[in-house]
Short mmCIF file of C-alpha atoms in Angstrom, two decimals:
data_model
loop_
_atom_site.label_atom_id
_atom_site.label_comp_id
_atom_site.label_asym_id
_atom_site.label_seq_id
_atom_site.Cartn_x
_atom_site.Cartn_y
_atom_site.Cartn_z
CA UNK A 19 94.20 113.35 128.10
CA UNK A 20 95.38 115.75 125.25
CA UNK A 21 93.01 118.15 127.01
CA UNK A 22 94.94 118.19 130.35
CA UNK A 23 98.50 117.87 128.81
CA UNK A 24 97.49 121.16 126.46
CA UNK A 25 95.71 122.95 129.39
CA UNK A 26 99.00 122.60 131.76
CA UNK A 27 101.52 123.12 129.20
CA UNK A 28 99.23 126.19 127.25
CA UNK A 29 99.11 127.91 131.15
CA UNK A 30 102.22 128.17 131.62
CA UNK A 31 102.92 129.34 128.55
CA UNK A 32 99.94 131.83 129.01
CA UNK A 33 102.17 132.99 132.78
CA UNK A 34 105.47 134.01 130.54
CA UNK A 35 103.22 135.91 128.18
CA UNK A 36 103.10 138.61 130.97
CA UNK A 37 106.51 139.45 130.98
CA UNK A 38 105.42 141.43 127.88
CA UNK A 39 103.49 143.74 130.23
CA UNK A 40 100.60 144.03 128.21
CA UNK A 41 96.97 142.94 128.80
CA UNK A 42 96.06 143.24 125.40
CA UNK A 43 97.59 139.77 123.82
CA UNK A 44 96.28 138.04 127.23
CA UNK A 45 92.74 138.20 125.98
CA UNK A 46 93.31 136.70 122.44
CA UNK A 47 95.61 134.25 123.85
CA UNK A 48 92.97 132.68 126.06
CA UNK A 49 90.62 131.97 123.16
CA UNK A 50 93.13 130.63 121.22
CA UNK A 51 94.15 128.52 123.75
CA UNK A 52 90.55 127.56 124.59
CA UNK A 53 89.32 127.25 121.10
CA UNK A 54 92.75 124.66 120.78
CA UNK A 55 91.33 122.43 123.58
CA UNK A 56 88.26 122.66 122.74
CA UNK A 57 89.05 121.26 119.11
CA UNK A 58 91.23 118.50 120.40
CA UNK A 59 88.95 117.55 123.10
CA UNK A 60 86.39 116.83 120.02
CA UNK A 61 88.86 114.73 118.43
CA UNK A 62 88.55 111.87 121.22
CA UNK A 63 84.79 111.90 120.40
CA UNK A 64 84.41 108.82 118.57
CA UNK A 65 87.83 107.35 120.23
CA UNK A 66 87.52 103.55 121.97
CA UNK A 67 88.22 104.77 125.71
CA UNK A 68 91.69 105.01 127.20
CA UNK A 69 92.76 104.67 130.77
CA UNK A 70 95.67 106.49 132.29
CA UNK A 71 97.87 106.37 135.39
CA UNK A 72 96.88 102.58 136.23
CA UNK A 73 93.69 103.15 135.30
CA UNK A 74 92.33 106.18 137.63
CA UNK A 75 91.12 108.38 134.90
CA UNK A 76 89.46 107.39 131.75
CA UNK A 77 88.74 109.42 128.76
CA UNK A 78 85.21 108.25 127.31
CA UNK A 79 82.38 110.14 125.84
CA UNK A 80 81.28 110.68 128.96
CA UNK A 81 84.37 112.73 129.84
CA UNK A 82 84.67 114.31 126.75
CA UNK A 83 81.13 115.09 126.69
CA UNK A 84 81.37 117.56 129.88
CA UNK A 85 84.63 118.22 129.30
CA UNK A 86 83.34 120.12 126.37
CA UNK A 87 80.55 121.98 128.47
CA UNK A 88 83.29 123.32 130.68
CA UNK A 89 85.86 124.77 128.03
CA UNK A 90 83.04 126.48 125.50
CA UNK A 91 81.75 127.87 129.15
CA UNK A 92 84.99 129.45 129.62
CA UNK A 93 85.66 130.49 126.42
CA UNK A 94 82.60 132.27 125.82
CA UNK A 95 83.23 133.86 129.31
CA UNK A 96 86.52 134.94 128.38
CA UNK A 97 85.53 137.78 126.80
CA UNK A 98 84.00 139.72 129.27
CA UNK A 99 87.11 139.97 131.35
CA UNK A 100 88.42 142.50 129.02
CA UNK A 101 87.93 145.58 131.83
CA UNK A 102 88.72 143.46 134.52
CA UNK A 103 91.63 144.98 135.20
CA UNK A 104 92.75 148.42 133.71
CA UNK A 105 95.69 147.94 130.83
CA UNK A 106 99.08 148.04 132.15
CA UNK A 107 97.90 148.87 135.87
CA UNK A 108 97.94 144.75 136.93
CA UNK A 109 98.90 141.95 134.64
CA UNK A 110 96.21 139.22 134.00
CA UNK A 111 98.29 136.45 133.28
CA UNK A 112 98.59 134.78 136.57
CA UNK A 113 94.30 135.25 136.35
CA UNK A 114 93.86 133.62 132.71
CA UNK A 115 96.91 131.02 133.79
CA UNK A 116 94.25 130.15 137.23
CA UNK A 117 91.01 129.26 135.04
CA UNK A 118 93.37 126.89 132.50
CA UNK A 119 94.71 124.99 135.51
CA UNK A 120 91.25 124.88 137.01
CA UNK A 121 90.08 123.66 133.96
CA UNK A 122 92.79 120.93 134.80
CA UNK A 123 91.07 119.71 137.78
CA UNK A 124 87.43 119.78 136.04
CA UNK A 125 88.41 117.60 133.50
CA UNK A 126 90.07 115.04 136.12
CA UNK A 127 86.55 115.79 138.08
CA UNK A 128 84.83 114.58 135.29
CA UNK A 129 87.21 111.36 133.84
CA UNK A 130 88.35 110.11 137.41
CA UNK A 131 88.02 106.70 138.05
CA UNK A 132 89.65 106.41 141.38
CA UNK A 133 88.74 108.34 144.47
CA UNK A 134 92.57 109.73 144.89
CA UNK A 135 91.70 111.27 141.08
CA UNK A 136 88.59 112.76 142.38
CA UNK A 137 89.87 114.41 145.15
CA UNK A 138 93.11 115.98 142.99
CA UNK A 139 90.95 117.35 140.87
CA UNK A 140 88.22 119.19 143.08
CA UNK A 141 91.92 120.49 144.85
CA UNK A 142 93.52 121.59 141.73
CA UNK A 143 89.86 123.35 141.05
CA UNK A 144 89.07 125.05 144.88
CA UNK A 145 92.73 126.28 145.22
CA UNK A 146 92.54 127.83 141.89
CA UNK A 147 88.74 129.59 142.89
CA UNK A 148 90.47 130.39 146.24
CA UNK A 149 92.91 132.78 144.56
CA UNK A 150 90.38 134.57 141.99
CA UNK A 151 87.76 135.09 144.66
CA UNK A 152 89.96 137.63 146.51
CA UNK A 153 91.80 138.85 142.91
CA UNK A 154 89.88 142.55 143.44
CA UNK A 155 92.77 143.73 146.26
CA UNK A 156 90.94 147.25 146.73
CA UNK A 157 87.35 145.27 146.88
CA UNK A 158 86.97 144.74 151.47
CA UNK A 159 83.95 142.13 149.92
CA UNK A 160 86.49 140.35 147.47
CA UNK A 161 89.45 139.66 150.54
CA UNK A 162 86.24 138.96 152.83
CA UNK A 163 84.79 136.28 149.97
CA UNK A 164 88.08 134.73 149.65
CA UNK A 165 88.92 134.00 152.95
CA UNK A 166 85.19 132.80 153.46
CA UNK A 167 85.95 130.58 150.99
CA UNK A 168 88.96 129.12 151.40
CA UNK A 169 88.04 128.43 155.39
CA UNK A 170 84.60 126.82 154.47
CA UNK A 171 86.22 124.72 151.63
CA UNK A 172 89.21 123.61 153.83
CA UNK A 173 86.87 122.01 155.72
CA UNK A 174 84.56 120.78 153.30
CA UNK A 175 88.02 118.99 151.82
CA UNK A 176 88.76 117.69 155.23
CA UNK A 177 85.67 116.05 155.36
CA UNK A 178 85.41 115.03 151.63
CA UNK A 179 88.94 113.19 152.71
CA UNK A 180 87.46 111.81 155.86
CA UNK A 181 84.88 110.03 153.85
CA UNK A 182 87.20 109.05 151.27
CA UNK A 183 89.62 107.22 153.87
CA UNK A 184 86.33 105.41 155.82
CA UNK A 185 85.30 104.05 151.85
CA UNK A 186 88.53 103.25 151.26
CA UNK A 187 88.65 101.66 155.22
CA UNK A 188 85.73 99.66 154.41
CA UNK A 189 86.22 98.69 150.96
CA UNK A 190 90.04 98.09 150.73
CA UNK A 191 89.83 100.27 147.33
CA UNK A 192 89.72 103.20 145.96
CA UNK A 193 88.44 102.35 142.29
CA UNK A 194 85.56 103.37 141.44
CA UNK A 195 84.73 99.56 139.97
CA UNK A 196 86.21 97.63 143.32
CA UNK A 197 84.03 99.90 145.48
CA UNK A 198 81.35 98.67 143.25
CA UNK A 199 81.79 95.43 143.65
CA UNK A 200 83.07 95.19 147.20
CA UNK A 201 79.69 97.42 148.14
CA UNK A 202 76.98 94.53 146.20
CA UNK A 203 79.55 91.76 148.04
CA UNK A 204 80.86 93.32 151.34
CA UNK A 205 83.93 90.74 152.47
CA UNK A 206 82.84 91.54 156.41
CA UNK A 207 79.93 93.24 156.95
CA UNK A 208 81.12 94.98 159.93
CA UNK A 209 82.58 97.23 157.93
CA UNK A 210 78.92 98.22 156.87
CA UNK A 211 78.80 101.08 158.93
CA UNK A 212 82.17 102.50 158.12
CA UNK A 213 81.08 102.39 154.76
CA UNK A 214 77.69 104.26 155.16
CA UNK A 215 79.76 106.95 157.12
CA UNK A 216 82.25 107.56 154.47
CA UNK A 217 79.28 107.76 152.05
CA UNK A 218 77.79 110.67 153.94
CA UNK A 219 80.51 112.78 154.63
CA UNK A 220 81.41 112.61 150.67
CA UNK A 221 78.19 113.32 149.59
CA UNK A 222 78.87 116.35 152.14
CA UNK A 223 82.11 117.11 150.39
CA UNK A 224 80.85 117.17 147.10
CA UNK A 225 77.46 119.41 148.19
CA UNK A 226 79.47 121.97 149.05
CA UNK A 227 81.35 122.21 145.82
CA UNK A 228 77.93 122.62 143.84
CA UNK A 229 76.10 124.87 146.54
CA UNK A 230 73.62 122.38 147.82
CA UNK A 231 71.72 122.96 150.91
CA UNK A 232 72.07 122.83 153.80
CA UNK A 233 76.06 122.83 152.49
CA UNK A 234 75.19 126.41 150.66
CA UNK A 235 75.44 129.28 153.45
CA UNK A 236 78.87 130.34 151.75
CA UNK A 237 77.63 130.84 148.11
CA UNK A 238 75.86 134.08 148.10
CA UNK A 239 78.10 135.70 150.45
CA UNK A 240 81.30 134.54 147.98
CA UNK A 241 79.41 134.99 144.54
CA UNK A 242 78.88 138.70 145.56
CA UNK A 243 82.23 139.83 146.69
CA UNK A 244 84.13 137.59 144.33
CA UNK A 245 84.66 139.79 140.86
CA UNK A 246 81.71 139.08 138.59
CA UNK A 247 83.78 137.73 136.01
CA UNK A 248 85.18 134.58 138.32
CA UNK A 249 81.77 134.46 140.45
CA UNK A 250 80.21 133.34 136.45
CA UNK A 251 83.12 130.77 136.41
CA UNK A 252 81.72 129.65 139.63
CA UNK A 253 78.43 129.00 139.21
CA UNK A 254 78.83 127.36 136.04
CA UNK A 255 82.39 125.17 135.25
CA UNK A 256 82.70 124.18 138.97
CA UNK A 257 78.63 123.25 139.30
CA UNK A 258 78.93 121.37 135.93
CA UNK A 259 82.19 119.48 137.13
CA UNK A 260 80.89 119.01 140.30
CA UNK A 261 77.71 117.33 139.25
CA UNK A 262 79.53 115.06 136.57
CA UNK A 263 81.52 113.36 139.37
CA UNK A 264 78.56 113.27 141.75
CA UNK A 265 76.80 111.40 139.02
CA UNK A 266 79.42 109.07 138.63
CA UNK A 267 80.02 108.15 141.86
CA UNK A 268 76.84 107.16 142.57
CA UNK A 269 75.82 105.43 139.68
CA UNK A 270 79.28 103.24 139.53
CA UNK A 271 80.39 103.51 142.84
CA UNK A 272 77.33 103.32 145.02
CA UNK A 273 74.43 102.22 143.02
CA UNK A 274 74.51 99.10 145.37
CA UNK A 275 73.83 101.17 148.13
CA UNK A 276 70.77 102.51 146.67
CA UNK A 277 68.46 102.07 149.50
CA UNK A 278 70.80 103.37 152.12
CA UNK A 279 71.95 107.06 150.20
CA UNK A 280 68.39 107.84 148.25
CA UNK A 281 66.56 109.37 151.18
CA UNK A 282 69.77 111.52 151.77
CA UNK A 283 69.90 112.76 148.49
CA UNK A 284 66.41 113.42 148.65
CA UNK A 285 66.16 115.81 151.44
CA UNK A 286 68.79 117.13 150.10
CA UNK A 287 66.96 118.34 146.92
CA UNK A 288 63.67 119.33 148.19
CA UNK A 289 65.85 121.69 151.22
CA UNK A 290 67.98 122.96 148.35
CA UNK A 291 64.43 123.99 145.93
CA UNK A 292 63.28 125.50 148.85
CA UNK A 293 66.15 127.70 150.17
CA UNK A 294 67.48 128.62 146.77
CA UNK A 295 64.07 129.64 145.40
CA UNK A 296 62.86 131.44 148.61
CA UNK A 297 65.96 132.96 149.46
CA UNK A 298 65.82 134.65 145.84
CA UNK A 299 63.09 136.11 146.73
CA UNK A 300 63.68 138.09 148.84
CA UNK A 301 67.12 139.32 147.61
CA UNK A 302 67.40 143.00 146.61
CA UNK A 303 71.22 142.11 144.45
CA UNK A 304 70.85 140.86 140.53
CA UNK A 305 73.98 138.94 141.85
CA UNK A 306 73.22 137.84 145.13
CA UNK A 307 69.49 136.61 143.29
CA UNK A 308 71.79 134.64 140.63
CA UNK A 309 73.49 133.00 143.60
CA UNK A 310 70.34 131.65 145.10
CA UNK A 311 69.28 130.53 141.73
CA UNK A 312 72.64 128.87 141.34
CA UNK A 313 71.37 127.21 144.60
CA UNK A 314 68.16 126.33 143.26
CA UNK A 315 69.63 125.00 139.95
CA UNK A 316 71.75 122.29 141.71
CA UNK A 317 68.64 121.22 143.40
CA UNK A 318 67.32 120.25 140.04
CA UNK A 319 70.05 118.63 139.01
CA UNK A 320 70.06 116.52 142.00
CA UNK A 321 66.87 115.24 140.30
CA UNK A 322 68.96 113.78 137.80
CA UNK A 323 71.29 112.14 140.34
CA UNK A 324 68.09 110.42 142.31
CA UNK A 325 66.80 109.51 138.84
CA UNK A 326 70.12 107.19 138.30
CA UNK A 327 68.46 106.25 135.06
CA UNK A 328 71.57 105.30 133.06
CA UNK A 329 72.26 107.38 129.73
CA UNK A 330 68.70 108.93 130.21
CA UNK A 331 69.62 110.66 133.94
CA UNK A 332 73.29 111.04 131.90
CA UNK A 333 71.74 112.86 129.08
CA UNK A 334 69.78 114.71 131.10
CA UNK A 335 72.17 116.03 133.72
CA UNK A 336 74.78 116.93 130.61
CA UNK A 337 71.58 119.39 128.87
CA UNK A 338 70.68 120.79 132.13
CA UNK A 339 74.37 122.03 132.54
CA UNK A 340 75.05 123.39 129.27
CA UNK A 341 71.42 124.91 128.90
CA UNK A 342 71.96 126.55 132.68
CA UNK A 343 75.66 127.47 131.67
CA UNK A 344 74.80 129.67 128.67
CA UNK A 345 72.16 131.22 130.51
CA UNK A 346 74.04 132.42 133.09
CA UNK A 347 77.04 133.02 131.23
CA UNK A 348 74.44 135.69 129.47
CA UNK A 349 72.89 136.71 132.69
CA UNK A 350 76.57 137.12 134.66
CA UNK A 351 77.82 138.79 131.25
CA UNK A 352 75.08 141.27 130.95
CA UNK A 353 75.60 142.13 134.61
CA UNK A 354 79.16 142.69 134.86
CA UNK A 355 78.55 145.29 131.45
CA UNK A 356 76.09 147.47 133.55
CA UNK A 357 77.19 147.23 137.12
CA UNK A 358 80.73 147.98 135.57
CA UNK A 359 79.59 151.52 134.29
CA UNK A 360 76.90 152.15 136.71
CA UNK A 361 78.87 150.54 139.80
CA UNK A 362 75.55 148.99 141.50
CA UNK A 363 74.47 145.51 141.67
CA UNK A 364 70.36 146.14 142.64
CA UNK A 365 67.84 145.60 140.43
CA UNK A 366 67.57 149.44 140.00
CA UNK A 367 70.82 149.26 137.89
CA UNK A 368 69.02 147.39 135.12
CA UNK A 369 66.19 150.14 134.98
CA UNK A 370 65.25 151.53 131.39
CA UNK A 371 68.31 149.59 129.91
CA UNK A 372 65.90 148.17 127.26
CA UNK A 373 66.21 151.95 125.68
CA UNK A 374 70.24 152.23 126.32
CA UNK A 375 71.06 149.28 125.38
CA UNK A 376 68.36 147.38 123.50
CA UNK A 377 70.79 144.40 123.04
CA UNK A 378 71.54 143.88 126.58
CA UNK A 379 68.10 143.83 127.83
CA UNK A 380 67.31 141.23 124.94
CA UNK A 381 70.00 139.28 126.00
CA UNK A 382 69.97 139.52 129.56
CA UNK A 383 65.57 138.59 129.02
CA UNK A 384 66.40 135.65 127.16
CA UNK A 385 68.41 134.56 129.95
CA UNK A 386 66.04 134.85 132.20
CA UNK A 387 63.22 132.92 130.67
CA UNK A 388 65.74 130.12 129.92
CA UNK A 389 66.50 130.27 133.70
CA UNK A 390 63.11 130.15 134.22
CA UNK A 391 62.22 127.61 132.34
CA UNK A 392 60.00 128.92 129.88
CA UNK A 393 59.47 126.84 126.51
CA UNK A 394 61.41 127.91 123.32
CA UNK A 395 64.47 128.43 125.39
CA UNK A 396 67.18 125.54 126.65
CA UNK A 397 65.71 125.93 130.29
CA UNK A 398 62.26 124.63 129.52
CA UNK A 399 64.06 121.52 127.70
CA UNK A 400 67.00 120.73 130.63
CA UNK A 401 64.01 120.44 133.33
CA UNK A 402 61.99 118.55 130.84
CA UNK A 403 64.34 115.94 130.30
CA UNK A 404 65.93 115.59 134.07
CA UNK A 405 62.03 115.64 135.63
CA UNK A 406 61.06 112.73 133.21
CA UNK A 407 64.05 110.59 134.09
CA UNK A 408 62.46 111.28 137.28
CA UNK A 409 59.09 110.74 136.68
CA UNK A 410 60.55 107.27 134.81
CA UNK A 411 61.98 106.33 138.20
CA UNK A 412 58.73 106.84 140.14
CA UNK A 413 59.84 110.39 142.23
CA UNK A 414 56.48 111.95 140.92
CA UNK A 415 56.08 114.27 144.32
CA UNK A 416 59.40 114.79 144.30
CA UNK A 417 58.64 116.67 140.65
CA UNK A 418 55.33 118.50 141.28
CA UNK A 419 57.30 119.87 144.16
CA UNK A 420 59.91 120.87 141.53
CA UNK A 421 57.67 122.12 139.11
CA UNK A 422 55.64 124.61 142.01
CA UNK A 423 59.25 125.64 142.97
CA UNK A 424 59.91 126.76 139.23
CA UNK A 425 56.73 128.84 139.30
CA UNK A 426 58.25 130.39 142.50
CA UNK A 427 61.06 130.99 140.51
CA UNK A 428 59.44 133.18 137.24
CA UNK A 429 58.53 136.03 140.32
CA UNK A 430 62.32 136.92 140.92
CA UNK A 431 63.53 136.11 137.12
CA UNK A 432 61.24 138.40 135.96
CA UNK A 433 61.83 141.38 137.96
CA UNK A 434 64.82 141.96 135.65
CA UNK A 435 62.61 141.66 132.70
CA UNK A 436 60.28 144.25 134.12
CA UNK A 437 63.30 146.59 135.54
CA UNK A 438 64.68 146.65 131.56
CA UNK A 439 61.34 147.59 130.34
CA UNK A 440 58.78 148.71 132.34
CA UNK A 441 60.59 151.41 134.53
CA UNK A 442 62.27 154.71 134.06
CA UNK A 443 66.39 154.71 134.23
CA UNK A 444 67.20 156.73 136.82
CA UNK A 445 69.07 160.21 135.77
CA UNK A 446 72.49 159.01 136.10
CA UNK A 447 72.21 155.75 134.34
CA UNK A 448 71.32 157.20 131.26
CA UNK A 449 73.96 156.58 129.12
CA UNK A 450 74.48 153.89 127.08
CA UNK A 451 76.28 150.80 128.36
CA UNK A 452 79.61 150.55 126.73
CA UNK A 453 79.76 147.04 124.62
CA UNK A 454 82.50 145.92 122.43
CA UNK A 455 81.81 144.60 119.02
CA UNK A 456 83.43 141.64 120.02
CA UNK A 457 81.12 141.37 123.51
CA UNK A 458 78.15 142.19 121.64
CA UNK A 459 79.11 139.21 118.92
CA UNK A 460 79.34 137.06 122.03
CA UNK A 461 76.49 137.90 123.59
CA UNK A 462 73.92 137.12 120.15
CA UNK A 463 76.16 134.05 119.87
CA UNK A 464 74.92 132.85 123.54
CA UNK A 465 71.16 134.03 122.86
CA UNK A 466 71.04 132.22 119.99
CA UNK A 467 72.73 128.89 121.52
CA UNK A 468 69.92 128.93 124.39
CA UNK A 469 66.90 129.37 121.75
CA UNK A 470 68.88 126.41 119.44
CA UNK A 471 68.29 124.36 122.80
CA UNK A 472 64.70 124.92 123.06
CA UNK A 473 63.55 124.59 119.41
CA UNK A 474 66.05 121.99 118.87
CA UNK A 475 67.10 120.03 121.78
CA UNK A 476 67.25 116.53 119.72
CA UNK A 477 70.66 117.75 118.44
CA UNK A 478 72.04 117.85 122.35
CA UNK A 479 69.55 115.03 124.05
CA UNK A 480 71.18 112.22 122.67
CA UNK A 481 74.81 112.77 123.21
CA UNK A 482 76.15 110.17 125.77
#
């Protein structure tokens, strides 16, 4: 709770700081702030948990767990918005001010115990990723992506709220533990139906939100025009968020509806492996191939969520999303650097940057193998531990499936890799990519947090 109350009151705050008409406090600012909620949010670690508002959001290790995932996301992210906007020619208050309210709704994604919570949250969150998509005015792509956006995710909230109003319809509650219990002993089981209905079109909702297929025809279309900045905000806070109240829905909510929502959420994961992986193939953008692997990523946390293994499925869904979050924090970071100086996106832009810029292509490698999977990096370690809670629960096809769909994967991940060091930079991309000190800190800081995962995961594993 001291999260939300310091987020709200710290973004406002944040708003009157451009009056002073200056971009340069802005970025400082944001860390600070950041770095403050991140601290307190640590503080409620070993707390007993507390409920607020009658009991429709509770602040647990769970919550605090993720919660913590989303703000070090951000704040590592925060520093590569430093060009976003040139000093003194736009302010970036009302931007920074956006992310700490959307951090709002995250946390309330991730602590709600009442479907009215829920859906405040994932509002407070789309409205704010509404705004940022279409923040580059003189970008055609970036007013094209937010208008995409905001029309596919009006609807996806309509029928998120549909579903919510049959549950409610057929349970007589919204709490997350009457829904529970009304679903195992169903007063009138006429209401069965309405109940199943309500299921599916939140489970609908909610696949939109983390870019699962066939929900997903928005996300590489938005992630491209969106500024690369907020499209890494995207991918990563909002997936993370999104998956944390999937998880809990099911596994409070609807676990005694097992038999009725498991071949749903099944055909959802295999269709979202196989269109995030294949569609990355054949993509020609670094940034439209990180938005089919964003795709392809939420089918393997859906893994997790079929797994519904208790603290082991918990445990696993929480590495997954930090491991994937620094990743492409690194990747996105990396990225925006080169296409910012080189204004191109293709694979071509990344060509001889191991000689330029020796750190970058470390970096942006190390990402990519962590992406892919590959041992000694927080990748290898987040599939590990989500396939075995799988494994545990019997879905073996379901994970050699997974596993031949990560093999698919190492093809398009490592066509950066060979782009950085196996071809010849072209004869205007010569120069060397223009890194702060403070960027370049960053960027070590997140290479080193992804190999920490996959020589030492025990230290994250065992957290919830």
């Amino acid at each position: 709770m001291t999260s939300i109350i310091l987020l709200s009151v710290l973004g406002i705050i944040n708003l009157f700081l451009g009056f002073l008409r200056s971009n340069k406090i802005l970025l400082p600012a944001a860390m600070v702030i950041l770095a403050l909620v991140f601290g307190a949010n640590l503080l409620d670690w070993n707390a007993a948990p507390q409920s607020y508002f009658s009991n429709m959001l509770t602040i647990d290790r769970y919550s605090v767990a993720f919660t913590g995932i989303v703000v070090l996301t951000t704040l590592l992210l925060i520093p590569f918005s430093q060009k976003y906007v040139r000093d003194g020619e736009e302010n970036l208050a009302e931007y920074y001010s956006l992310l700490l309210f959307s951090l709002v709704g995250a946390i309330m994604m991730v602590s709600y115990d009442n479907l009215l919570m829920l859906f405040v949250g994932i509002e407070i969150l789309s409205v704010s990723m509404y705004v940022v998509a279409g923040s580059d005015k003189r970008n055609v792509r970036s007013n094209e992506a937010a208008l995409k956006y905001f029309l596919m995710g009006s609807f996806a909230t309509g029928i998120l709220l549909f579903g919510i109003a049959l549950v409610y319809g057929a349970t007589g509650a919204f709490s997350l533990i009457d829904i529970a219990g009304a679903v195992v002993q169903p007063a009138n089981l006429t209401f069965r139906p309405m109940l199943y209905i309500g299921m599916l079109l939140m489970f609908i909702g909610i696949s939109f939100k983390v870019s699962a297929a066939p929900f997903h025809y928005w996300t590489p279309d938005v992630y491209e025009g969106t500024p690369t900045f907020f499209t890494a905000f995207m991918s990563t806070v909002v997936k993370t968020a999104g998956f944390a109240a999937f998880f809990k829905l099911l596994i409070v909510a609807f676990r005694g509806a097992e038999s009725f929502w498991i071949p749903t959420i099944m055909a959802i994961t295999v269709l979202t492996l196989l269109i995030g992986n294949v569609g990355a193939v054949a993509q020609t953008s670094v940034k439209r191939m990180l938005a089919y692997s964003s795709i392809s990523h939420a089918g393997y946390l859906f893994i997790g969520l079929l797994a519904l293994n208790g603290r082991l499925s918990a445990n696993g869904i929480f590495f997954y999303s930090l491991a994937y979050s620094v990743a492409t924090i690194a990747s996105f970071g990396v990225l925006k650097l080169v296409s910012d100086q080189r204004q191109r996106e293709d694979y071509n832009v990344l060509n001889g940057l191991a000689k330029t810029n020796p750190l970058l292509a470390f970096v942006m490698t190390v990402a990519m193998l962590s992406l892919a999977g590959i041992p000694l990096t927080g990748g290898f370690f987040g599939k590990f531990f989500v396939f075995g809670a799988a494994v545990d629960k019997g879905y073996i096809g379901l994970v050699i499936f997974a596993v031949l769909m990560s093999m698919v994967s190492i093809y398009y991940y490592l066509r950066p890799i060979i782009a950085m060091y196996m071809r010849p930079a072209e004869e205007d991309m010569t120069e060397p990519i223009v890194v702060s000190p403070f960027q370049s800190f960053i960027l070590v800081v997140l290479a080193v947090l992804t190999f920490v995962l996959g020589v030492l995961p025990g230290l994250f594993s065992e957290v919830l």
